Coordinates of C-alpha atoms and ligand atoms in Angstrom, one line a residue:
M1 CA 21.9 -35.4 -21.0
T2 CA 18.6 -34.1 -19.8
T3 CA 15.5 -36.3 -20.1
L4 CA 11.9 -35.9 -19.1
S5 CA 11.1 -37.5 -15.8
S6 CA 7.3 -37.1 -15.5
P7 CA 4.4 -36.3 -17.7
A8 CA 3.4 -32.7 -17.8
V9 CA 0.7 -31.6 -15.3
A10 CA -2.2 -30.5 -17.4
A11 CA -3.5 -27.2 -16.3
P12 CA -6.0 -24.9 -17.8
R13 CA -4.8 -21.8 -19.7
E14 CA -6.1 -18.8 -18.0
T15 CA -5.2 -15.7 -20.0
G16 CA -8.6 -14.0 -20.1
S17 CA -8.7 -10.6 -18.5
D18 CA -10.4 -11.8 -15.4
R19 CA -7.5 -14.2 -14.9
W20 CA -4.7 -11.7 -15.6
W21 CA -3.3 -12.2 -12.0
R22 CA -2.6 -15.9 -12.5
T23 CA 0.4 -15.1 -14.7
A24 CA 1.1 -11.5 -13.9
V25 CA 4.4 -9.8 -13.2
V26 CA 3.8 -7.6 -10.3
Y27 CA 6.3 -4.9 -9.5
Q28 CA 6.4 -3.7 -5.8
V29 CA 6.8 0.1 -5.4
Y30 CA 7.9 1.4 -2.1
P31 CA 6.8 5.0 -2.9
R32 CA 9.2 6.6 -0.4
S33 CA 12.2 5.2 -2.2
F34 CA 11.2 4.9 -5.9
A35 CA 11.5 8.4 -7.4
D36 CA 11.3 11.9 -6.0
G37 CA 9.3 14.2 -8.2
D38 CA 9.1 17.3 -6.0
G39 CA 12.7 17.6 -4.9
D40 CA 12.4 17.0 -1.2
G41 CA 14.5 13.8 -1.1
T42 CA 11.4 11.6 -0.4
G43 CA 9.9 9.5 -3.2
D44 CA 6.3 10.4 -4.2
L45 CA 3.5 9.8 -6.7
A46 CA 4.8 12.5 -9.1
G47 CA 8.1 10.5 -9.2
V48 CA 6.2 7.3 -10.0
R49 CA 4.2 9.0 -12.8
S50 CA 7.4 10.3 -14.3
R51 CA 8.8 6.8 -14.4
L52 CA 5.8 4.9 -15.8
P53 CA 7.6 4.6 -19.2
Y54 CA 10.5 2.8 -17.4
L55 CA 8.0 0.4 -15.8
A56 CA 6.3 -0.2 -19.1
S57 CA 9.6 -0.9 -20.8
L58 CA 10.6 -3.3 -18.0
G59 CA 7.4 -5.2 -19.0
V60 CA 5.4 -5.4 -15.7
D61 CA 1.7 -6.1 -15.6
A62 CA 0.9 -4.5 -12.3
L63 CA 2.3 -2.2 -9.6
W64 CA 1.7 -3.0 -5.9
F65 CA 2.2 0.2 -3.8
T66 CA 3.1 -0.3 -0.2
P67 CA 0.8 2.1 1.8
W68 CA 0.6 5.6 0.4
Y69 CA -2.1 6.9 2.7
A70 CA -2.0 9.7 5.3
S71 CA 0.3 8.4 8.0
P72 CA 2.8 9.5 10.6
L73 CA 5.2 7.0 8.9
A74 CA 6.1 5.4 12.2
D75 CA 6.3 2.1 10.3
G76 CA 6.9 3.4 6.7
G77 CA 3.2 3.9 6.2
Y78 CA 1.9 0.6 7.7
D79 CA 0.5 2.9 10.4
V80 CA -2.5 4.3 8.4
A81 CA -4.2 7.4 9.8
D82 CA -6.6 7.9 6.9
Y83 CA -7.2 5.4 4.0
R84 CA -9.1 8.0 2.0
A85 CA -6.2 10.5 1.8
I86 CA -2.7 10.3 0.3
D87 CA 0.1 11.2 2.7
P88 CA 1.2 14.8 1.8
A89 CA 4.8 13.6 1.6
F90 CA 3.6 11.4 -1.4
G91 CA 1.0 13.7 -3.1
T92 CA -2.7 14.0 -3.3
L93 CA -5.7 11.8 -3.9
A94 CA -6.1 13.5 -7.3
E95 CA -2.6 12.5 -8.2
A96 CA -3.2 8.9 -7.1
E97 CA -6.3 8.8 -9.4
A98 CA -4.2 10.2 -12.2
L99 CA -1.5 7.7 -11.6
I100 CA -3.9 4.8 -11.6
A101 CA -5.4 6.0 -14.9
E102 CA -2.0 6.7 -16.6
A103 CA -0.6 3.4 -15.5
R104 CA -3.6 1.6 -17.0
E105 CA -2.9 3.5 -20.3
H106 CA 0.5 1.8 -20.2
G107 CA -1.3 -1.5 -19.7
I108 CA -0.3 -1.6 -16.0
R109 CA -2.8 -2.3 -13.3
T110 CA -2.6 -0.9 -9.7
I111 CA -2.7 -2.8 -6.5
V112 CA -2.9 -1.0 -3.1
D113 CA -2.0 -2.2 0.4
V114 CA -4.7 -2.7 3.1
V115 CA -3.6 -3.3 6.7
P116 CA -6.5 -4.9 8.6
N117 CA -4.6 -5.8 11.7
H118 CA -4.1 -2.3 12.9
V119 CA -4.3 1.5 12.2
S120 CA -2.1 4.4 13.3
D121 CA -2.4 5.8 16.8
Q122 CA -3.2 9.0 15.0
H123 CA -6.3 7.4 13.3
A124 CA -9.5 9.3 14.3
W125 CA -10.9 6.1 15.9
F126 CA -7.9 5.6 18.2
R127 CA -7.7 9.2 19.2
E128 CA -11.4 9.1 20.0
A129 CA -10.9 5.9 22.0
V130 CA -8.1 7.3 24.1
A131 CA -10.1 10.5 24.8
A132 CA -13.4 8.7 25.6
G133 CA -11.9 6.7 28.5
P134 CA -12.4 3.2 29.9
G135 CA -15.6 1.4 29.2
S136 CA -16.5 3.6 26.3
L137 CA -17.9 2.3 23.0
Q138 CA -15.0 4.0 21.2
R139 CA -12.5 1.7 22.9
Q140 CA -14.4 -1.4 21.7
R141 CA -13.0 -1.0 18.2
F142 CA -9.5 -1.8 19.7
W143 CA -8.2 -4.1 22.5
F144 CA -8.2 -2.0 25.6
R145 CA -7.8 -4.0 28.9
E146 CA -7.0 -3.4 32.5
G147 CA -3.4 -4.3 33.5
R148 CA -2.5 -7.1 35.8
G149 CA -0.8 -6.5 39.2
A150 CA -2.1 -4.6 42.3
H151 CA -2.2 -1.3 40.4
G152 CA -2.7 -2.5 36.9
E153 CA 1.0 -1.9 36.3
L154 CA 1.6 -5.1 34.3
P155 CA 0.5 -5.7 30.8
P156 CA -2.6 -7.9 30.4
T157 CA -0.6 -10.7 28.7
D158 CA 3.1 -11.4 28.2
W159 CA 2.7 -11.3 24.4
P160 CA 5.8 -9.8 22.7
S161 CA 5.5 -7.3 19.8
T162 CA 6.8 -8.5 16.5
F163 CA 9.1 -5.4 16.5
G164 CA 10.6 -6.1 20.0
G165 CA 9.3 -5.1 23.5
P166 CA 5.8 -5.9 24.9
A167 CA 2.7 -6.0 22.7
W168 CA 0.8 -3.7 25.1
T169 CA 1.2 0.0 26.0
R170 CA -0.5 1.7 28.9
V171 CA -2.4 4.9 28.2
T172 CA -2.8 8.0 30.3
E173 CA -6.5 8.5 30.9
P174 CA -8.2 11.8 30.3
D175 CA -8.0 12.5 34.0
G176 CA -4.2 12.2 33.9
R177 CA -3.9 8.9 35.7
P178 CA -2.2 5.8 34.2
G179 CA -5.0 3.7 32.9
E180 CA -5.8 0.8 30.6
W181 CA -3.4 -0.9 28.2
Y182 CA -4.0 -1.4 24.5
L183 CA -2.7 -4.2 22.2
H184 CA -0.3 -3.6 19.4
L185 CA 1.3 -6.7 17.8
F186 CA 3.6 -4.3 16.0
A187 CA 4.8 -0.9 17.2
P188 CA 2.9 1.1 19.9
E189 CA 2.0 3.5 17.1
Q190 CA 0.0 0.6 15.5
P191 CA -2.9 -0.3 17.8
D192 CA -4.7 -3.6 16.8
L193 CA -8.3 -3.4 15.7
N194 CA -11.0 -5.6 17.2
W195 CA -12.4 -7.6 14.3
S196 CA -15.5 -8.8 16.2
H197 CA -16.7 -5.2 16.0
P198 CA -19.1 -4.7 13.1
Q199 CA -17.9 -1.2 12.4
V200 CA -14.4 -2.5 11.9
R201 CA -15.7 -4.9 9.3
R202 CA -17.9 -2.4 7.5
E203 CA -15.2 0.3 7.4
H204 CA -12.7 -2.0 5.7
E205 CA -15.2 -3.1 3.1
D206 CA -15.9 0.6 2.5
V207 CA -12.2 1.2 2.1
L208 CA -12.0 -1.5 -0.5
R209 CA -14.8 0.0 -2.4
F210 CA -13.3 3.5 -2.1
W211 CA -10.2 2.2 -4.0
F212 CA -11.9 -0.2 -6.3
D213 CA -14.1 2.6 -7.4
R214 CA -11.0 4.5 -8.4
G215 CA -9.9 1.8 -10.7
V216 CA -7.6 -0.1 -8.4
A217 CA -7.3 -3.8 -9.7
G218 CA -6.7 -5.4 -6.3
V219 CA -5.4 -5.2 -2.8
R220 CA -2.4 -6.7 -1.0
I221 CA -3.5 -7.7 2.5
D222 CA -1.0 -7.0 5.2
S223 CA -0.3 -9.4 8.0
A224 CA -3.3 -11.4 6.8
T225 CA -3.2 -14.2 9.4
M226 CA -3.3 -11.9 12.4
P227 CA -6.4 -9.7 12.6
V228 CA -8.6 -12.2 14.6
K229 CA -7.7 -12.7 18.3
D230 CA -8.9 -15.2 20.9
P231 CA -11.1 -12.9 23.0
A232 CA -9.9 -14.8 26.2
L233 CA -6.4 -13.4 25.5
P234 CA -4.5 -16.5 26.7
E235 CA -0.7 -16.6 26.9
L236 CA 1.1 -18.0 23.9
D237 CA 1.8 -21.4 25.5
E238 CA -1.8 -21.9 26.8
G239 CA -4.4 -23.6 24.8
S240 CA -4.3 -25.7 21.6
T241 CA -4.6 -22.8 19.1
H242 CA -2.5 -19.7 18.7
P243 CA -4.3 -16.7 20.2
F244 CA -3.8 -14.5 17.1
V245 CA -2.1 -16.3 14.2
D246 CA -4.2 -18.1 11.6
R247 CA -7.4 -18.4 13.7
D248 CA -10.2 -20.1 11.8
E249 CA -12.5 -17.1 12.1
V250 CA -10.1 -14.9 10.1
H251 CA -11.3 -16.6 6.9
Q252 CA -14.7 -14.9 7.3
I253 CA -13.1 -11.5 6.7
Y254 CA -11.6 -12.6 3.4
C255 CA -14.8 -14.3 2.2
S256 CA -16.7 -11.1 2.6
W257 CA -13.9 -9.1 0.9
R258 CA -14.0 -11.6 -1.9
A259 CA -17.7 -10.8 -2.3
V260 CA -16.9 -7.1 -2.6
A261 CA -14.1 -7.8 -5.1
D262 CA -16.4 -10.0 -7.2
S263 CA -19.1 -7.4 -7.3
Y264 CA -17.2 -5.4 -9.9
P265 CA -17.6 -6.2 -13.6
E266 CA -13.9 -6.4 -13.9
K267 CA -13.3 -8.5 -10.8
R268 CA -10.8 -7.2 -8.3
V269 CA -8.0 -9.3 -6.8
L270 CA -7.1 -10.2 -3.2
I271 CA -3.4 -11.0 -2.5
G272 CA -2.5 -12.0 1.0
E273 CA 0.7 -11.6 3.0
V274 CA 0.4 -15.1 4.6
W275 CA 3.4 -16.2 6.6
L276 CA 2.6 -19.8 7.5
D277 CA 4.9 -22.8 7.6
D278 CA 2.1 -25.4 7.0
P279 CA 1.3 -25.5 3.2
A280 CA -2.2 -26.9 3.9
R281 CA -3.0 -24.1 6.3
F282 CA -1.6 -21.6 3.7
A283 CA -3.8 -23.1 1.0
R284 CA -6.9 -22.5 3.0
Y285 CA -6.5 -18.8 2.3
L286 CA -6.7 -19.6 -1.4
R287 CA -10.0 -21.4 -1.5
P288 CA -12.2 -20.3 -4.4
D289 CA -14.2 -17.9 -2.3
E290 CA -11.3 -16.2 -0.5
M291 CA -8.1 -14.7 -1.7
H292 CA -6.9 -15.1 -5.3
S293 CA -3.2 -15.5 -4.3
A294 CA -0.8 -15.2 -1.5
F295 CA 3.0 -14.6 -1.3
N296 CA 5.1 -17.7 -1.5
F297 CA 7.5 -16.9 1.4
D298 CA 8.6 -20.5 1.6
F299 CA 10.3 -20.1 -1.8
M300 CA 11.9 -16.8 -0.7
R301 CA 13.2 -18.3 2.6
R302 CA 15.0 -21.3 1.1
P303 CA 18.8 -21.2 0.8
W304 CA 20.6 -21.4 -2.6
D305 CA 20.4 -25.1 -3.0
A306 CA 19.0 -27.3 -5.7
E307 CA 17.2 -29.8 -3.4
Q308 CA 15.8 -27.1 -1.1
L309 CA 14.4 -25.2 -4.0
R310 CA 13.1 -28.3 -5.8
E311 CA 11.2 -29.2 -2.6
S312 CA 9.8 -25.8 -2.2
I313 CA 8.6 -25.6 -5.8
A314 CA 7.1 -29.1 -5.6
E315 CA 5.3 -28.4 -2.4
T316 CA 4.0 -25.1 -3.7
L317 CA 2.6 -26.6 -6.9
A318 CA 1.1 -29.5 -4.8
S319 CA -0.6 -27.2 -2.2
H320 CA -2.0 -24.8 -4.8
R321 CA -3.5 -27.5 -7.1
P322 CA -6.4 -28.7 -4.9
V323 CA -7.7 -25.2 -4.4
L324 CA -7.1 -24.3 -8.1
A325 CA -5.0 -21.3 -7.1
A326 CA -2.0 -20.0 -9.1
P327 CA 1.3 -20.0 -7.2
T328 CA 3.3 -16.8 -6.7
W329 CA 7.1 -16.6 -6.9
V330 CA 8.7 -14.0 -4.6
L331 CA 12.5 -13.4 -4.1
S332 CA 12.2 -10.4 -1.9
N333 CA 10.2 -7.4 -0.6
H334 CA 10.6 -4.4 1.6
D335 CA 11.0 -6.5 4.8
V336 CA 13.8 -8.8 3.9
T337 CA 17.5 -8.8 3.0
R338 CA 18.1 -8.1 -0.8
P339 CA 18.8 -11.3 -2.8
V340 CA 22.2 -10.1 -4.1
T341 CA 23.3 -9.9 -0.5
R342 CA 21.4 -12.9 0.8
Y343 CA 22.7 -15.3 -1.9
G344 CA 26.3 -14.0 -1.3
R345 CA 26.3 -15.3 2.3
E346 CA 27.1 -18.7 3.6
D347 CA 23.6 -18.9 5.2
S348 CA 21.5 -17.8 2.2
S349 CA 18.2 -18.6 4.0
F350 CA 19.0 -15.8 6.5
L351 CA 16.0 -13.4 6.6
H352 CA 14.7 -12.4 10.0
A353 CA 17.8 -13.2 12.0
R354 CA 19.4 -10.1 10.7
T355 CA 22.8 -9.3 12.2
F356 CA 25.5 -6.8 11.4
G357 CA 28.8 -7.8 9.8
V358 CA 27.9 -11.0 8.0
P359 CA 30.7 -11.9 5.5
T360 CA 29.2 -11.4 2.0
D361 CA 30.5 -12.1 -1.5
L362 CA 28.5 -9.7 -3.6
G363 CA 29.9 -11.1 -6.9
L364 CA 28.7 -14.6 -6.0
G365 CA 25.4 -13.1 -4.7
R366 CA 24.9 -11.2 -8.0
R367 CA 25.5 -14.3 -10.1
R368 CA 23.0 -16.3 -8.1
A369 CA 20.5 -13.5 -8.0
R370 CA 20.6 -13.4 -11.8
A371 CA 20.0 -17.1 -11.9
A372 CA 17.2 -16.9 -9.4
A373 CA 15.6 -14.2 -11.5
L374 CA 15.4 -16.6 -14.5
L375 CA 14.3 -19.5 -12.2
S376 CA 11.4 -17.6 -10.7
A377 CA 10.4 -16.0 -14.0
A378 CA 10.1 -19.4 -15.7
L379 CA 7.8 -21.0 -13.1
P380 CA 4.1 -21.2 -13.6
G381 CA 2.1 -18.5 -11.7
S382 CA 2.6 -14.9 -11.0
L383 CA 6.0 -13.2 -10.3
Y384 CA 6.8 -10.5 -7.8
I385 CA 9.7 -8.1 -8.3
Y386 CA 10.7 -5.7 -5.5
Q387 CA 11.8 -2.4 -6.8
G388 CA 15.6 -2.3 -7.3
D389 CA 16.0 -6.1 -7.6
E390 CA 15.9 -5.5 -11.4
L391 CA 19.0 -3.3 -10.8
G392 CA 20.7 -5.9 -8.6
L393 CA 20.9 -3.5 -5.7
P394 CA 22.5 -5.1 -2.6
E395 CA 21.3 -4.6 1.0
V396 CA 22.9 -1.5 2.4
D397 CA 24.1 -2.8 5.7
D398 CA 26.3 0.1 6.8
L399 CA 23.6 2.8 7.2
P400 CA 24.5 5.2 10.0
A401 CA 22.3 4.6 13.1
E402 CA 21.0 8.2 13.0
A403 CA 19.7 7.6 9.4
R404 CA 17.8 4.4 10.3
Q405 CA 14.0 4.8 10.7
D406 CA 12.7 1.2 11.0
P407 CA 11.0 0.6 14.3
V408 CA 12.6 -2.8 14.3
F409 CA 16.0 -1.1 14.7
L410 CA 14.8 1.4 17.2
R411 CA 12.8 -1.0 19.3
T412 CA 15.6 -3.6 19.6
G413 CA 18.0 -1.0 20.7
G414 CA 19.9 -1.4 17.4
A415 CA 20.5 -5.2 18.0
D416 CA 18.5 -5.9 14.8
P417 CA 19.6 -3.7 11.9
G418 CA 16.0 -3.7 10.7
R419 CA 14.7 -3.2 7.2
D420 CA 16.1 0.2 6.1
G421 CA 18.9 -1.5 4.2
C422 CA 16.5 -2.8 1.5
R423 CA 14.6 0.5 1.4
V424 CA 17.4 2.8 0.2
P425 CA 16.2 5.1 -2.7
L426 CA 16.8 3.8 -6.2
P427 CA 19.7 5.2 -8.3
W428 CA 18.4 6.5 -11.7
S429 CA 21.5 8.1 -13.1
E430 CA 25.2 8.7 -12.3
S431 CA 24.9 12.3 -11.5
G432 CA 23.5 14.5 -8.7
A433 CA 23.5 14.2 -5.0
S434 CA 20.9 11.3 -5.1
H435 CA 22.0 9.6 -8.3
G436 CA 18.9 10.9 -10.1
F437 CA 16.5 9.7 -7.4
S438 CA 15.3 13.3 -6.9
V439 CA 14.5 15.8 -9.7
D440 CA 16.5 18.3 -7.7
P441 CA 20.2 17.5 -8.4
E442 CA 21.1 19.1 -5.0
A443 CA 18.7 17.1 -2.9
T444 CA 20.0 14.1 -0.9
A445 CA 17.8 11.0 -0.5
W446 CA 16.0 10.4 2.8
L447 CA 18.3 7.3 3.3
P448 CA 21.9 7.7 2.1
Q449 CA 22.8 5.8 -1.0
P450 CA 26.3 4.2 -1.3
P451 CA 28.4 6.2 -3.8
E452 CA 29.1 3.1 -5.9
W453 CA 25.3 2.9 -6.7
A454 CA 26.1 5.3 -9.6
G455 CA 27.4 2.2 -11.4
L456 CA 24.1 0.4 -10.7
S457 CA 21.9 3.2 -11.9
V458 CA 19.2 2.7 -14.5
R459 CA 21.0 5.0 -16.9
R460 CA 24.2 3.0 -16.6
Q461 CA 22.4 -0.4 -17.0
E462 CA 19.8 0.3 -19.6
N463 CA 22.0 0.0 -22.7
T464 CA 24.4 -2.5 -21.3
P465 CA 23.7 -6.0 -22.7
T466 CA 25.2 -7.8 -19.6
S467 CA 23.4 -5.7 -17.0
M468 CA 20.9 -7.0 -14.5
L469 CA 18.3 -4.6 -15.9
T470 CA 18.8 -6.0 -19.4
L471 CA 18.5 -9.5 -18.1
Y472 CA 15.1 -8.7 -16.5
R473 CA 13.8 -6.9 -19.5
V474 CA 14.7 -9.7 -21.9
A475 CA 13.4 -12.3 -19.5
L476 CA 10.0 -10.5 -19.0
E477 CA 9.7 -10.0 -22.8
L478 CA 10.3 -13.7 -23.4
R479 CA 7.9 -14.6 -20.6
R480 CA 5.2 -12.5 -22.3
T481 CA 5.8 -13.9 -25.8
T482 CA 6.6 -17.5 -25.2
P483 CA 3.4 -19.5 -25.3
A484 CA 4.8 -22.2 -23.0
L485 CA 5.4 -19.6 -20.3
I486 CA 1.9 -18.2 -20.5
G487 CA 0.3 -21.6 -19.8
E488 CA 0.5 -23.4 -16.5
D489 CA 2.0 -26.6 -17.8
F490 CA 5.1 -27.8 -15.8
A491 CA 7.2 -31.0 -15.6
W492 CA 10.5 -31.7 -13.9
L493 CA 13.4 -32.8 -16.0
E494 CA 15.8 -35.5 -14.8
T495 CA 19.1 -33.8 -14.2
Q496 CA 22.5 -34.3 -12.8
K497 CA 22.9 -33.8 -9.1
G498 CA 23.1 -30.1 -8.2
V499 CA 21.1 -29.1 -11.3
L500 CA 17.5 -28.1 -11.2
G501 CA 15.6 -28.5 -14.5
F502 CA 12.0 -28.3 -15.6
R503 CA 10.1 -28.1 -18.8
R504 CA 7.2 -25.7 -19.6
G505 CA 5.0 -26.7 -22.5
E506 CA 6.4 -29.0 -25.2
D507 CA 9.7 -27.2 -25.9
F508 CA 10.7 -24.7 -23.3
A509 CA 13.2 -25.7 -20.5
C510 CA 14.9 -23.9 -17.6
L511 CA 18.0 -25.4 -16.1
I512 CA 19.9 -24.0 -13.1
N513 CA 23.3 -25.2 -12.0
F514 CA 23.7 -25.0 -8.2
S515 CA 26.8 -27.2 -8.2
A516 CA 30.4 -26.0 -8.2
E517 CA 31.2 -27.7 -11.5
P518 CA 30.1 -26.7 -15.1
Q519 CA 27.4 -29.1 -16.3
P520 CA 26.5 -30.4 -19.8
L521 CA 23.5 -28.9 -21.6
P522 CA 21.0 -30.8 -23.7
R523 CA 21.0 -30.1 -27.5
A524 CA 18.8 -27.0 -27.7
E525 CA 18.6 -23.4 -28.7
V526 CA 19.7 -21.0 -26.0
L527 CA 17.0 -18.3 -25.5
L528 CA 18.6 -16.6 -22.5
S529 CA 21.2 -17.3 -19.9
S530 CA 22.0 -15.5 -16.6
G531 CA 25.8 -15.8 -17.3
E532 CA 28.1 -16.6 -20.2
L533 CA 28.0 -20.2 -21.4
S534 CA 31.3 -21.6 -22.4
G535 CA 31.9 -24.7 -24.5
G536 CA 28.3 -25.9 -24.4
L537 CA 28.5 -26.1 -20.6
L538 CA 26.3 -24.5 -17.9
P539 CA 28.7 -22.8 -15.4
A540 CA 28.1 -22.8 -11.6
D541 CA 25.4 -20.5 -10.3
T542 CA 24.0 -20.0 -13.7
A543 CA 20.5 -20.5 -15.2
V544 CA 19.6 -20.9 -18.8
W545 CA 16.3 -20.9 -20.8
L546 CA 16.3 -23.3 -23.7
R547 CA 14.0 -24.1 -26.7
L548 CA 14.2 -27.9 -26.9
Q549 CA 14.7 -29.1 -30.4
E550 CA 13.9 -32.7 -30.0
K551 CA 11.7 -34.4 -27.5
E552 CA 13.5 -36.9 -25.3
G553 CA 12.4 -39.5 -22.9
H554 CA 9.0 -40.0 -24.3
Ligands
LIG1 O1 9.8 -7.9 8.8 C1 9.3 -8.4 9.8 C2 9.8 -8.1 11.2 O2 11.1 -7.7 11.1 C3 8.1 -9.3 9.7 O3 7.8 -10.0 10.8 C4 6.9 -8.4 9.3 O4 6.6 -7.6 10.3 C5 5.7 -9.2 8.9 O5 6.1 -9.9 7.8 C6 4.5 -8.4 8.6 O6 4.9 -7.4 7.7 C7 4.0 -6.5 7.2 O7 3.3 -5.8 8.3 C8 4.1 -5.0 9.1 C9 5.0 -4.0 8.3 O8 6.0 -3.4 9.1 C10 5.7 -4.8 7.2 O9 6.4 -3.8 6.4 C11 4.6 -5.4 6.4 O10 5.1 -6.0 5.2 C12 3.2 -4.2 10.0 O11 2.2 -3.6 9.3

């Protein structure tokens, strides 16, 4: 029998409109793969606008759009050429404005992506820098350096790029000779900006205002630990601090962005992509004058294991409390293996060490992903849902090499499959060449969809009581209407080994069975379960939401 193990942590209720983000459900839209409204096989803003009723009925509070700006799409849009224009593949600025307004009419806020670490090599600043030559003012907005070696033929440092290969590329100077090198911690098409340059700072604050003025409710900050570099450019193993990850000066950027965000009557929100192992360093980004929240990747990285997840949840709550920040719960995004696939593997923490041909039990993965959905939706804080997870889409790991577009695949010579497998366009119906992704039934999607995705389409799932989509809809509805889930109150329940349990408010409980054996349930009303309960028992890999009828353990 389940009993209470600790008193509830008292937390303020923050449901006022300025605090919406503390409990929000944020749905991540990868515009290229969400819905194609103009029939060219690539997703676009017209497609998103046509599907706003779907998003409203799913019950999300906000949409986070990965970059939709003008871009050569060398890294799916994370190579921004112009923040003040929408990429023609996706639509126009007027359409973005209309989308922001229409979403708001559905009660849905909009969050856009800002990528401070770098821009596209097609950005006006970088083109000017290459054209202006060595020693020019234009080059000071980036990291141009002489190479090492007798003829400058070696890169200035041995830093590797996150995407494989060196982090430096040599330019051909205007006079045709090989010249300086520029830094790119990601692909060569993504030159790093120099954040000690005042124009770089001013420009980004203007970009924030540009989008905030258009009604955007907040920004997701890409690679947020990386923009500031040690100007001495030491090697990675030299010195006591990392030359570019989590340098103390980076916080100044977000303090000034916070001032911009706070200058609006309806305060705007900063959400950081902060990959850091140390919870205390992570929490520094969430101090009251910095970001409002940051993605909880620790939770996402943990394997399917009661103790591992208990530890992650406890550490998350503990690290957020001193800075008064609301936690986030993230199961996936456009960079990582889809949960249905991840949880169907023996090593379910597998994320970046992507390899081909890992044995996967998708049935097991789906059961666990359903349970994980109820676990994450029941925790205090905000919830992130990556498009397609509500349909239970698996990773597509057999995409043909010629279809793959991720620079991670291309720059590792195909050794790393890259991230295309979680970016395959959504199936909306059973019919047509793209399962309803495109308005043109003849058009094929920009990445091929597996034929069996007809069975995972929105149309197939929306009236099926046992579908993943129905589970998500019901869970989000309950989350919205259950007072205990709106507050921030949380307490662990004492449970059998292999079972994770916690209470929210006085009478709501969530239990998840990670063990191989069915486990007894306390006497309670079942609100929702991720799988069928038989004989009053909680089966393996299943989660349940309960309304407790009597208080125990007090
Ligand atoms: O997915 C990764 C590498 O395979 C991560 O290291 C990822 O690059 C890192 O999390 C930063 O991600 C963000 O910035 C990248 C972009 O490619 C990702 O899509 C974005 O989420 C560069 O802008």
